[in-house]
Tab-separated table of C-alpha atoms in Angstrom:
chain	number	residue	atom	x	y	z
T	1	MET	CA	61.589	89.176	-15.475
T	2	ALA	CA	59.368	86.117	-15.479
T	3	LEU	CA	58.239	84.661	-18.798
T	4	LEU	CA	54.452	84.762	-18.375
T	5	PRO	CA	54.153	88.571	-18.737
T	6	ILE	CA	55.919	88.192	-22.098
T	7	LEU	CA	53.472	85.514	-23.224
T	8	ASP	CA	50.491	87.491	-21.912
T	9	GLN	CA	51.116	90.302	-24.355
T	10	SER	CA	49.541	87.969	-26.876
T	11	LEU	CA	47.630	85.362	-24.848
T	12	ARG	CA	45.584	88.089	-23.178
T	13	GLY	CA	46.446	91.242	-25.082
T	14	ARG	CA	45.628	89.796	-28.523
T	15	ALA	CA	43.107	87.150	-27.493
T	16	THR	CA	40.914	87.492	-30.582
T	17	HIS	CA	43.765	87.600	-33.093
T	18	PRO	CA	44.571	84.514	-35.230
T	19	ALA	CA	47.726	83.000	-33.791
T	20	LEU	CA	48.524	79.632	-35.236
T	21	THR	CA	47.692	77.373	-38.157
T	22	PHE	CA	48.678	73.726	-38.179
T	23	GLY	CA	47.727	70.696	-40.228
T	24	ASP	CA	47.368	70.290	-43.985
T	25	GLY	CA	44.566	70.796	-46.480
T	26	ASP	CA	41.113	70.092	-45.105
T	27	ALA	CA	42.679	69.121	-41.779
T	28	ALA	CA	44.247	72.565	-41.316
T	29	HIS	CA	43.104	74.288	-38.165
T	30	THR	CA	43.589	77.832	-36.891
T	31	LEU	CA	43.674	78.948	-33.255
T	32	THR	CA	43.530	82.426	-31.782
T	33	PHE	CA	45.792	83.562	-28.970
T	34	GLY	CA	42.764	83.324	-26.724
T	35	ASP	CA	42.373	79.691	-27.760
T	36	LEU	CA	45.970	79.068	-26.711
T	37	GLU	CA	45.292	80.704	-23.340
T	38	ARG	CA	42.240	78.485	-22.826
T	39	ARG	CA	43.942	75.286	-23.975
T	40	SER	CA	47.047	75.896	-21.852
T	41	ASN	CA	44.864	76.540	-18.784
T	42	GLN	CA	43.180	73.187	-19.391
T	43	TRP	CA	46.565	71.500	-19.751
T	44	ALA	CA	47.721	73.168	-16.538
T	45	ALA	CA	44.643	71.875	-14.711
T	46	LEU	CA	45.277	68.390	-16.079
T	47	LEU	CA	48.945	68.366	-15.080
T	48	ARG	CA	48.020	69.535	-11.610
T	49	ALA	CA	45.373	66.809	-11.390
T	50	ARG	CA	48.006	64.247	-12.372
T	51	GLY	CA	50.175	65.409	-9.510
T	52	VAL	CA	52.903	67.308	-11.354
T	53	GLN	CA	54.418	69.805	-8.912
T	54	ARG	CA	56.271	73.049	-9.315
T	55	GLY	CA	59.953	72.258	-9.922
T	56	ASP	CA	59.216	68.779	-11.280
T	57	ARG	CA	60.689	67.844	-14.638
T	58	LEU	CA	58.318	66.863	-17.432
T	59	GLY	CA	59.771	65.465	-20.654
T	60	PHE	CA	58.406	65.419	-24.162
T	61	LEU	CA	59.502	63.293	-27.122
T	62	LEU	CA	57.371	64.652	-29.951
T	63	VAL	CA	57.544	65.949	-33.492
T	64	ASN	CA	56.111	69.436	-33.971
T	65	ARG	CA	52.457	69.632	-32.967
T	66	VAL	CA	50.277	72.175	-31.212
T	67	GLU	CA	50.220	70.141	-27.980
T	68	ILE	CA	53.880	71.026	-27.415
T	69	ILE	CA	52.822	74.677	-27.274
T	70	ASP	CA	49.875	73.903	-24.988
T	71	CYS	CA	52.167	71.993	-22.644
T	72	TRP	CA	54.955	74.584	-22.724
T	73	ILE	CA	52.670	77.466	-21.757
T	74	ALA	CA	50.997	75.344	-19.071
T	75	CYS	CA	54.383	74.485	-17.568
T	76	VAL	CA	55.395	78.147	-17.522
T	77	LYS	CA	52.185	78.890	-15.617
T	78	LEU	CA	52.852	76.125	-13.089
T	79	GLY	CA	56.611	76.416	-12.683
T	80	ILE	CA	57.243	72.954	-14.146
T	81	ILE	CA	60.617	72.354	-15.825
T	82	VAL	CA	60.299	71.060	-19.399
T	83	VAL	CA	62.774	68.516	-20.759
T	84	PRO	CA	62.658	68.426	-24.588
T	85	ILE	CA	64.065	65.236	-26.150
T	86	ASN	CA	65.345	65.091	-29.713
T	87	VAL	CA	63.001	62.872	-31.753
T	88	LEU	CA	65.972	61.576	-33.756
T	89	TYR	CA	67.504	60.069	-30.642
T	90	GLN	CA	67.509	56.322	-30.205
T	91	ALA	CA	66.966	54.302	-27.019
T	92	ARG	CA	70.550	54.680	-25.775
T	93	GLU	CA	70.455	58.478	-25.974
T	94	ILE	CA	66.916	58.749	-24.634
T	95	ARG	CA	67.828	56.554	-21.698
T	96	HIS	CA	70.657	58.862	-20.653
T	97	ILE	CA	68.485	61.987	-20.676
T	98	VAL	CA	65.570	60.358	-18.866
T	99	THR	CA	67.874	58.856	-16.252
T	100	ASP	CA	69.711	62.133	-15.711
T	101	ALA	CA	66.734	64.510	-15.657
T	102	ASP	CA	64.505	62.105	-13.727
T	103	PRO	CA	61.216	63.510	-15.096
T	104	VAL	CA	57.917	62.648	-13.439
T	105	ALA	CA	56.697	61.585	-16.895
T	106	VAL	CA	57.533	61.775	-20.590
T	107	ILE	CA	54.848	62.842	-23.058
T	108	THR	CA	55.221	61.022	-26.368
T	109	SER	CA	53.324	59.161	-29.059
T	110	ALA	CA	52.002	55.660	-28.438
T	111	ALA	CA	54.429	54.314	-31.029
T	112	ARG	CA	57.494	55.543	-29.118
T	113	ILE	CA	56.570	54.578	-25.571
T	114	SER	CA	58.523	51.337	-25.922
T	115	GLU	CA	61.727	53.328	-26.528
T	116	LEU	CA	61.648	54.830	-23.037
T	117	PRO	CA	63.623	53.176	-20.239
T	118	ASP	CA	61.820	50.572	-18.172
T	119	GLY	CA	59.966	52.173	-15.297
T	120	THR	CA	59.481	55.527	-17.017
T	121	ARG	CA	56.000	56.953	-16.633
T	122	ALA	CA	54.879	57.584	-20.222
T	123	TRP	CA	51.869	59.643	-21.241
T	124	ASP	CA	50.347	59.235	-24.698
T	125	VAL	CA	49.986	62.728	-26.172
T	126	GLU	CA	46.706	61.892	-27.928
T	127	GLN	CA	45.130	60.623	-24.732
T	128	LEU	CA	46.493	63.586	-22.793
T	129	ALA	CA	45.079	66.092	-25.298
T	130	ALA	CA	41.636	64.497	-25.153
T	131	GLU	CA	41.705	64.459	-21.364
T	132	ALA	CA	42.874	68.083	-21.138
T	133	ALA	CA	39.813	69.220	-23.081
T	134	THR	CA	37.620	67.922	-20.253
T	135	HIS	CA	39.371	69.907	-17.509
T	136	GLY	CA	37.125	72.941	-17.211
T	137	ASP	CA	36.429	75.557	-19.832
T	138	GLY	CA	39.927	76.994	-19.685
T	139	THR	CA	38.829	80.415	-18.402
T	140	THR	CA	40.515	79.912	-15.027
T	141	ARG	CA	44.268	80.243	-14.905
T	142	PRO	CA	45.672	77.906	-12.228
T	143	ALA	CA	47.987	79.511	-9.683
T	144	MET	CA	51.566	78.304	-9.683
T	145	MET	CA	51.862	75.373	-7.307
T	146	GLY	CA	54.192	75.136	-4.340
T	147	ASP	CA	54.222	74.274	-0.678
T	148	ALA	CA	53.887	76.880	2.024
T	149	ALA	CA	57.637	77.489	2.086
T	150	GLN	CA	57.796	78.318	-1.630
T	151	SER	CA	56.862	81.485	-3.372
T	152	ALA	CA	53.977	81.012	-5.773
T	153	VAL	CA	55.394	83.716	-8.035
T	154	ALA	CA	57.939	83.006	-10.750
T	155	ASP	CA	60.801	85.363	-11.491
T	156	ALA	CA	63.746	85.533	-13.867
T	157	ASP	CA	65.619	82.859	-11.906
T	158	THR	CA	62.817	80.280	-12.002
T	159	PRO	CA	64.058	77.193	-13.943
T	160	CYS	CA	62.002	76.681	-17.075
T	161	ALA	CA	63.694	73.982	-19.150
T	162	LEU	CA	66.479	71.438	-19.125
T	163	VAL	CA	67.846	71.283	-22.653
T	164	TYR	CA	70.508	68.643	-23.183
T	165	THR	CA	73.646	69.382	-25.108
T	166	SER	CA	76.532	66.938	-25.456
T	167	GLY	CA	79.850	67.615	-23.768
T	168	THR	CA	83.349	66.916	-24.995
T	169	THR	CA	83.484	63.836	-22.769
T	170	GLY	CA	80.488	62.420	-24.582
T	171	ALA	CA	78.258	62.766	-21.524
T	172	SER	CA	75.193	64.816	-22.391
T	173	LYS	CA	74.536	67.655	-19.939
T	174	GLY	CA	71.289	69.467	-19.194
T	175	ALA	CA	71.552	73.246	-19.445
T	176	ILE	CA	69.252	74.891	-16.883
T	177	LEU	CA	67.451	77.606	-18.829
T	178	THR	CA	65.393	79.992	-16.728
T	179	GLN	CA	62.277	82.011	-17.408
T	180	GLY	CA	64.486	85.094	-17.501
T	181	ASN	CA	66.710	83.516	-20.158
T	182	PHE	CA	63.762	82.943	-22.492
T	183	ALA	CA	62.180	86.328	-21.733
T	184	ALA	CA	65.385	88.291	-22.329
T	185	ASN	CA	66.129	86.358	-25.510
T	186	ALA	CA	62.687	87.104	-26.962
T	187	LEU	CA	62.801	90.797	-26.065
T	188	VAL	CA	66.250	91.236	-27.589
T	189	LEU	CA	65.545	89.316	-30.792
T	190	ASN	CA	62.222	90.993	-31.492
T	191	ALA	CA	63.780	94.410	-30.983
T	192	SER	CA	66.850	93.522	-33.056
T	193	TRP	CA	65.034	91.807	-35.928
T	194	GLY	CA	61.934	94.007	-36.066
T	195	MET	CA	59.354	91.325	-35.279
T	196	THR	CA	55.802	92.729	-35.113
T	197	SER	CA	52.228	91.483	-35.146
T	198	ALA	CA	52.170	92.101	-38.909
T	199	ASP	CA	54.674	89.294	-39.552
T	200	ARG	CA	53.908	85.765	-40.708
T	201	LEU	CA	56.329	83.130	-39.414
T	202	LEU	CA	56.740	79.764	-41.127
T	203	MET	CA	57.991	77.387	-38.409
T	204	THR	CA	59.657	74.236	-39.716
T	205	LEU	CA	62.328	74.047	-37.009
T	206	PRO	CA	61.854	71.332	-34.377
T	207	LEU	CA	60.471	72.581	-31.081
T	208	PHE	CA	62.732	70.213	-29.124
T	209	HIS	CA	65.702	72.402	-30.153
T	210	VAL	CA	66.441	75.865	-28.729
T	211	HIS	CA	66.463	77.343	-32.245
T	212	GLY	CA	62.763	76.571	-32.621
T	213	LEU	CA	61.747	76.622	-28.961
T	214	GLY	CA	63.866	79.506	-27.687
T	215	ASN	CA	63.787	81.751	-30.747
T	216	GLY	CA	60.841	80.845	-32.947
T	217	LEU	CA	58.207	80.110	-30.314
T	218	HIS	CA	58.938	83.123	-28.141
T	219	CYS	CA	59.523	85.656	-30.917
T	220	TRP	CA	56.097	84.614	-32.223
T	221	LEU	CA	54.321	84.839	-28.870
T	222	LEU	CA	55.897	88.162	-27.926
T	223	SER	CA	55.277	89.812	-31.295
T	224	GLY	CA	51.730	88.495	-31.667
T	225	CYS	CA	52.317	87.601	-35.310
T	226	HIS	CA	50.745	84.629	-37.059
T	227	MET	CA	52.657	81.344	-37.266
T	228	GLN	CA	52.194	78.305	-39.462
T	229	LEU	CA	53.560	75.241	-37.703
T	230	VAL	CA	54.580	72.188	-39.727
T	231	GLU	CA	55.774	68.837	-38.445
T	232	ARG	CA	59.226	69.024	-40.009
T	233	PHE	CA	61.047	70.628	-42.918
T	234	ASP	CA	60.363	68.781	-46.165
T	235	ALA	CA	62.132	70.097	-49.261
T	236	SER	CA	59.543	68.509	-51.557
T	237	ARG	CA	56.775	70.570	-49.914
T	238	ALA	CA	58.693	73.773	-49.238
T	239	ALA	CA	57.556	75.590	-52.386
T	240	ALA	CA	53.880	74.983	-51.597
T	241	TRP	CA	54.303	76.132	-48.003
T	242	PHE	CA	56.033	79.344	-48.983
T	243	LEU	CA	53.753	80.192	-51.897
T	244	ASP	CA	50.506	79.389	-50.075
T	245	TYR	CA	51.343	80.910	-46.702
T	246	GLN	CA	53.621	83.739	-47.935
T	247	PRO	CA	55.653	84.106	-44.743
T	248	THR	CA	57.459	87.349	-44.042
T	249	VAL	CA	59.958	85.650	-41.697
T	250	PHE	CA	61.709	82.287	-41.853
T	251	PHE	CA	64.184	80.789	-39.370
T	252	GLY	CA	66.312	77.991	-40.777
T	253	VAL	CA	69.593	76.094	-40.687
T	254	PRO	CA	72.101	75.920	-43.565
T	255	THR	CA	70.788	72.581	-44.815
T	256	MET	CA	67.346	74.107	-45.363
T	257	TYR	CA	68.758	76.997	-47.354
T	258	VAL	CA	70.787	74.620	-49.509
T	259	ARG	CA	67.572	72.758	-50.347
T	260	LEU	CA	65.653	75.991	-51.021
T	261	LEU	CA	68.240	76.862	-53.665
T	262	GLU	CA	66.934	73.871	-55.644
T	263	LEU	CA	63.600	75.642	-56.267
T	264	GLU	CA	62.798	77.081	-59.679
T	265	SER	CA	63.920	80.672	-60.247
T	266	ASP	CA	60.392	82.048	-60.606
T	267	VAL	CA	59.349	80.322	-57.360
T	268	ALA	CA	62.363	81.773	-55.546
T	269	THR	CA	61.508	85.247	-56.827
T	270	ARG	CA	57.911	84.990	-55.614
T	271	ILE	CA	58.988	83.703	-52.198
T	272	GLY	CA	61.488	86.524	-51.842
T	273	ALA	CA	58.932	89.139	-52.832
T	274	ALA	CA	56.663	88.215	-49.909
T	275	ALA	CA	59.410	87.904	-47.282
T	276	ARG	CA	61.362	90.494	-45.326
T	277	LEU	CA	63.752	88.348	-43.256
T	278	PHE	CA	65.543	85.018	-43.522
T	279	VAL	CA	67.587	84.025	-40.449
T	280	CYS	CA	70.156	81.238	-40.321
T	281	GLY	CA	71.879	79.634	-37.371
T	282	SER	CA	72.855	76.418	-35.553
T	283	ALA	CA	75.761	75.865	-37.975
T	284	PRO	CA	78.018	77.995	-40.197
T	285	LEU	CA	76.473	79.150	-43.475
T	286	PRO	CA	78.849	78.763	-46.447
T	287	ALA	CA	79.483	82.089	-48.171
T	288	HIS	CA	78.557	80.649	-51.572
T	289	VAL	CA	75.105	79.689	-50.228
T	290	LEU	CA	74.553	83.219	-48.918
T	291	ASP	CA	75.566	84.683	-52.290
T	292	ALA	CA	73.412	82.261	-54.292
T	293	PHE	CA	70.416	82.897	-52.040
T	294	GLN	CA	70.737	86.639	-52.457
T	295	SER	CA	70.911	86.224	-56.216
T	296	ARG	CA	67.851	83.965	-56.447
T	297	PHE	CA	65.627	85.194	-53.597
T	298	GLY	CA	66.713	88.830	-53.376
T	299	HIS	CA	67.592	88.631	-49.668
T	300	VAL	CA	70.811	88.552	-47.684
T	301	ILE	CA	70.363	85.830	-45.061
T	302	LEU	CA	70.918	87.140	-41.541
T	303	GLU	CA	73.426	84.938	-39.720
T	304	ARG	CA	73.602	84.806	-35.950
T	305	TYR	CA	75.365	82.837	-33.238
T	306	GLY	CA	73.966	81.148	-30.178
T	307	MET	CA	74.241	78.048	-28.038
T	308	THR	CA	71.934	75.793	-26.082
T	309	GLU	CA	73.444	77.187	-22.889
T	310	THR	CA	73.128	80.839	-23.868
T	311	LEU	CA	70.384	81.143	-26.471
T	312	MET	CA	71.434	84.042	-28.756
T	313	ASN	CA	74.689	85.963	-28.302
T	314	VAL	CA	75.651	87.653	-31.568
T	315	SER	CA	73.805	88.648	-34.738
T	316	ASN	CA	74.377	90.401	-38.002
T	317	PRO	CA	72.269	93.575	-37.978
T	318	TYR	CA	68.797	93.824	-39.425
T	319	HIS	CA	69.598	97.368	-40.547
T	320	GLY	CA	73.167	97.488	-41.720
T	321	GLU	CA	75.771	95.269	-43.311
T	322	ARG	CA	75.226	91.521	-43.082
T	323	ARG	CA	78.793	90.486	-43.597
T	324	ALA	CA	79.378	87.094	-45.184
T	325	GLY	CA	81.445	84.728	-43.080
T	326	THR	CA	80.741	86.557	-39.830
T	327	VAL	CA	78.098	86.129	-37.148
T	328	GLY	CA	77.867	89.889	-36.658
T	329	LEU	CA	77.883	92.002	-33.511
T	330	PRO	CA	77.042	91.264	-29.860
T	331	LEU	CA	73.306	91.512	-29.220
T	332	PRO	CA	71.895	94.031	-26.714
T	333	LEU	CA	72.289	93.012	-23.049
T	334	THR	CA	75.004	90.463	-23.973
T	335	GLY	CA	78.663	90.989	-23.210
T	336	VAL	CA	81.179	89.197	-25.429
T	337	ARG	CA	84.908	88.940	-24.769
T	338	ILE	CA	87.543	87.106	-26.798
T	339	ARG	CA	90.180	85.736	-24.457
T	340	ASP	CA	93.240	83.532	-24.350
T	341	GLU	CA	93.668	80.429	-22.203
T	342	ALA	CA	94.694	82.587	-19.250
T	343	GLY	CA	91.415	84.510	-19.442
T	344	THR	CA	93.020	87.707	-20.742
T	345	ASP	CA	91.369	89.732	-23.511
T	346	VAL	CA	93.229	89.354	-26.802
T	347	PRO	CA	93.873	92.268	-29.187
T	348	ILE	CA	91.543	93.051	-32.078
T	349	GLY	CA	92.258	90.685	-34.948
T	350	THR	CA	93.644	87.969	-32.671
T	351	SER	CA	91.979	84.602	-32.254
T	352	GLY	CA	90.702	83.492	-28.879
T	353	GLU	CA	87.822	81.833	-27.071
T	354	LEU	CA	84.477	83.621	-26.884
T	355	TRP	CA	83.291	84.312	-23.341
T	356	VAL	CA	79.766	85.669	-22.912
T	357	ARG	CA	77.737	87.199	-20.095
T	358	GLY	CA	74.130	88.376	-19.911
T	359	PRO	CA	70.549	87.515	-18.954
T	360	ASN	CA	70.492	84.975	-21.788
T	361	VAL	CA	73.099	82.704	-20.166
T	362	CYS	CA	71.877	79.553	-18.422
T	363	ALA	CA	72.032	79.009	-14.673
T	364	GLY	CA	74.457	76.100	-15.055
T	365	TYR	CA	74.304	72.383	-15.747
T	366	TRP	CA	71.791	70.079	-14.090
T	367	ARG	CA	73.452	68.079	-11.309
T	368	ARG	CA	76.896	68.845	-12.771
T	369	PRO	CA	78.601	71.203	-10.276
T	370	GLU	CA	82.063	70.478	-11.654
T	371	ALA	CA	80.988	71.169	-15.246
T	372	THR	CA	79.255	74.356	-14.113
T	373	ALA	CA	82.348	75.528	-12.237
T	374	ALA	CA	84.522	74.839	-15.285
T	375	ALA	CA	82.203	76.712	-17.643
T	376	PHE	CA	81.761	79.875	-15.574
T	377	VAL	CA	84.560	82.243	-14.574
T	378	ASP	CA	83.626	85.358	-12.593
T	379	GLY	CA	80.172	85.375	-14.158
T	380	TRP	CA	81.421	84.804	-17.707
T	381	PHE	CA	80.473	81.671	-19.646
T	382	ARG	CA	83.245	80.017	-21.636
T	383	THR	CA	81.658	78.965	-24.927
T	384	GLY	CA	84.488	76.775	-26.200
T	385	ASP	CA	84.174	78.496	-29.588
T	386	ILE	CA	87.179	80.186	-31.149
T	387	GLY	CA	86.749	83.465	-32.975
T	388	VAL	CA	88.229	86.806	-33.885
T	389	ARG	CA	86.813	90.338	-33.666
T	390	ALA	CA	87.406	92.904	-36.404
T	391	ALA	CA	88.149	96.534	-35.631
T	392	ASP	CA	84.524	97.482	-36.310
T	393	GLY	CA	83.225	94.795	-33.932
T	394	TYR	CA	82.122	92.059	-36.342
T	395	ILE	CA	82.926	88.595	-35.001
T	396	THR	CA	84.037	85.660	-37.133
T	397	LEU	CA	83.956	82.131	-35.747
T	398	GLU	CA	87.023	80.080	-36.634
T	399	GLY	CA	86.460	76.761	-34.976
T	400	ARG	CA	85.788	75.080	-31.671
T	401	ARG	CA	87.903	74.386	-28.671
T	402	SER	CA	86.353	70.950	-28.588
T	403	ASP	CA	85.944	68.524	-31.460
T	404	LEU	CA	82.314	69.443	-31.957
T	405	ILE	CA	80.824	68.551	-35.351
T	406	ILE	CA	77.688	70.441	-36.440
T	407	SER	CA	75.721	68.518	-39.050
T	408	GLY	CA	72.503	70.008	-40.379
T	409	GLY	CA	72.200	72.142	-37.247
T	410	PHE	CA	72.650	69.211	-34.840
T	411	ASN	CA	75.623	68.851	-32.516
T	412	ILE	CA	77.779	65.730	-32.680
T	413	TYR	CA	80.525	65.148	-30.140
T	414	PRO	CA	82.952	62.562	-31.542
T	415	ARG	CA	84.021	60.995	-28.262
T	416	GLU	CA	80.547	59.570	-27.678
T	417	ILE	CA	80.788	57.670	-30.988
T	418	GLU	CA	84.487	56.836	-30.590
T	419	GLU	CA	83.938	55.195	-27.219
T	420	TRP	CA	81.121	53.093	-28.614
T	421	LEU	CA	83.148	52.050	-31.669
T	422	THR	CA	86.055	50.800	-29.575
T	423	GLU	CA	83.645	48.513	-27.716
T	424	GLN	CA	82.853	46.661	-30.961
T	425	PRO	CA	84.592	43.416	-32.013
T	426	GLY	CA	87.740	43.901	-34.048
T	427	ILE	CA	88.064	47.669	-33.468
T	428	ARG	CA	91.052	48.717	-31.360
T	429	GLU	CA	91.034	52.471	-31.847
T	430	ALA	CA	88.693	55.023	-33.405
T	431	ALA	CA	88.767	58.708	-34.239
T	432	VAL	CA	85.728	60.561	-35.569
T	433	VAL	CA	86.101	63.875	-37.385
T	434	GLY	CA	83.861	66.200	-39.341
T	435	VAL	CA	84.339	66.589	-43.080
T	436	ALA	CA	82.777	69.252	-45.251
T	437	ASP	CA	79.426	68.422	-46.842
T	438	PRO	CA	77.589	70.749	-49.264
T	439	ALA	CA	74.144	70.059	-47.798
T	440	ARG	CA	74.734	69.483	-44.069
T	441	GLY	CA	77.815	71.627	-43.499
T	442	GLU	CA	79.705	68.744	-41.924
T	443	VAL	CA	79.226	64.992	-41.606
T	444	PRO	CA	81.093	62.561	-39.344
T	445	VAL	CA	83.706	60.172	-40.718
T	446	ALA	CA	85.371	57.441	-38.642
T	447	TYR	CA	89.037	56.435	-38.844
T	448	LEU	CA	89.556	52.925	-37.463
T	449	VAL	CA	92.441	50.777	-36.316
T	450	GLY	CA	91.398	47.147	-36.178
T	451	ASP	CA	91.960	43.574	-37.221
T	452	ASP	CA	90.458	41.266	-39.847
T	453	THR	CA	87.395	40.501	-37.707
T	454	MET	CA	86.173	44.078	-38.018
T	455	ASP	CA	82.764	43.989	-39.778
T	456	ILE	CA	81.753	47.496	-40.785
T	457	GLY	CA	78.415	46.349	-42.160
T	458	ALA	CA	77.443	44.985	-38.758
T	459	VAL	CA	78.878	48.037	-36.993
T	460	THR	CA	76.896	50.395	-39.211
T	461	GLU	CA	73.650	48.559	-38.533
T	462	ALA	CA	74.317	48.641	-34.795
T	463	LEU	CA	75.179	52.346	-34.970
T	464	ARG	CA	71.808	53.044	-36.575
T	465	ARG	CA	70.071	51.269	-33.710
T	466	GLU	CA	72.079	53.000	-30.997
T	467	PHE	CA	72.391	56.563	-32.307
T	468	ALA	CA	70.447	59.282	-34.081
T	469	SER	CA	70.873	59.087	-37.851
T	470	PHE	CA	72.901	62.309	-38.035
T	471	LYS	CA	75.542	60.797	-35.724
T	472	VAL	CA	76.205	57.718	-37.867
T	473	PRO	CA	79.528	58.156	-39.746
T	474	ARG	CA	79.099	58.648	-43.474
T	475	GLY	CA	82.386	56.940	-44.184
T	476	PHE	CA	84.963	54.625	-42.591
T	477	VAL	CA	88.713	54.693	-43.248
T	478	ARG	CA	91.146	51.991	-42.098
T	479	VAL	CA	94.471	53.303	-40.843
T	480	ASP	CA	97.431	51.401	-39.402
T	481	ALA	CA	97.659	53.754	-36.423
T	482	LEU	CA	96.204	57.019	-35.209
T	483	PRO	CA	98.687	59.910	-35.160
T	484	ARG	CA	99.411	60.877	-31.557
T	485	THR	CA	101.498	63.305	-29.547
T	486	ALA	CA	104.225	62.118	-27.204
T	487	LEU	CA	101.632	62.151	-24.439
T	488	GLY	CA	99.247	59.972	-26.444
T	489	LYS	CA	96.704	62.595	-27.563
T	490	VAL	CA	95.270	61.895	-31.019
T	491	GLN	CA	96.269	64.536	-33.590
T	492	LYS	CA	93.170	64.502	-35.755
T	493	HIS	CA	94.506	67.178	-38.067
T	494	LEU	CA	97.173	64.681	-39.212
T	495	LEU	CA	94.672	62.041	-40.307
T	496	PRO	CA	94.587	61.478	-44.099
T	497	ALA	CA	92.029	63.564	-45.962
T	498	PHE	CA	88.779	61.744	-46.564
T	499	THR	CA	87.355	61.369	-50.062
T	500	ALA	CA	84.643	59.120	-51.455
T	501	ALA	CA	87.496	56.981	-52.793
T	502	SER	CA	89.257	56.662	-49.422
T	503	PRO	CA	90.056	53.080	-48.471
T	504	SER	CA	87.283	51.494	-46.473
T	505	PRO	CA	87.482	48.576	-44.054
T	506	THR	CA	84.884	46.866	-46.205
T	507	ALA	CA	87.075	47.100	-49.326
């Protein structure tokens, strides 16, 4: 089904109900669902007046703010494809996405306009918000645009967003997520996790990521619960947020839960008493964190498994055993197979690659027919993740077919960094691997083969200019050579173990 009927259950069905609070202290502001309907209609009228057509791409490079929600709903109403851009990305990464997606414009803050590629049409979000407020009273819902040959009605196959996720080659690809993907995901999660209008959702996840955008935003809008939106997670303010707002539901990544364990015991007890559900995803949750959280907060964190390309696939049950170390059972409407390289199902208890199929799976990769063909086999999507299924159906993830590193919920593909490193003076070869980190799950470390002209201080500074902070290696190790197979493939598992005392090129 199309997405708008899902949103309308609250936008129209709960128009007078408080929907959203954002801002701090005296600047805090609350909107009803009817306010969101009105504001999104005004945004839709503005976008139409600025010439944005159905099927056009429209980017945003913004920290969490209510205008993202206004714009998202407006784009759903008009059939515009949204391109979220990670605010941690630097000019190099932004340039690739903007060049590839070719949006008609990118909505961002005035301070970040200079980071966009030359020639990009940039719209200041503050100016846009002020202008939107002048486009009618918001009572009229604009019809979806299109020429005479196009249907003006959206359906499940209507593209809704291009969300970029790095590939093993280092080239970031845009997953084409449809209205049906988002609608099915919201329906399944709300049914599986018991979301209702009585809930209170504290949203600290970034809305440029599918965890916040695909899960948080749509579970909220479908359920009609109240949401408090904050700009970003801040451990120093977490206690105040939880105690003042008293959320019943919280979606987070492992790093957030590690930081929450630093709260005083009495604070943890009070937070746990008000809540009914804590969900964790985007990276594996260490078993010791789950155990410590249960001890201090009185809740077993619900772990689940999803991807940018598929939204949610598997979840531990809301009612039933939440088994540590596993991601649970396949969600309703989603088929999951564990297969070998030949595409044959493996026996229970045997490792293999997870293949998934369902209305949650993307339509393919934007302008990447070869990547799409490689990812889909007879309607099944090859996730690249390796796992094993127990006899009772619980799935445990064991690793990744690629070299993907997940740090604090963000994906890092080493080849992108390796290729850049080998372009720097004095560096002949580079291998980047993930090493365990108690707060972020994994962090990248670079192993380098180079000569005496290699200047890691200069390389580190350049890395910080070129890449998001989470991609910058946390350590550098000089090696005489990278271990390779007879065919020249680097055997990363044979690299020396990294410790804080490992030899550094700067030593």
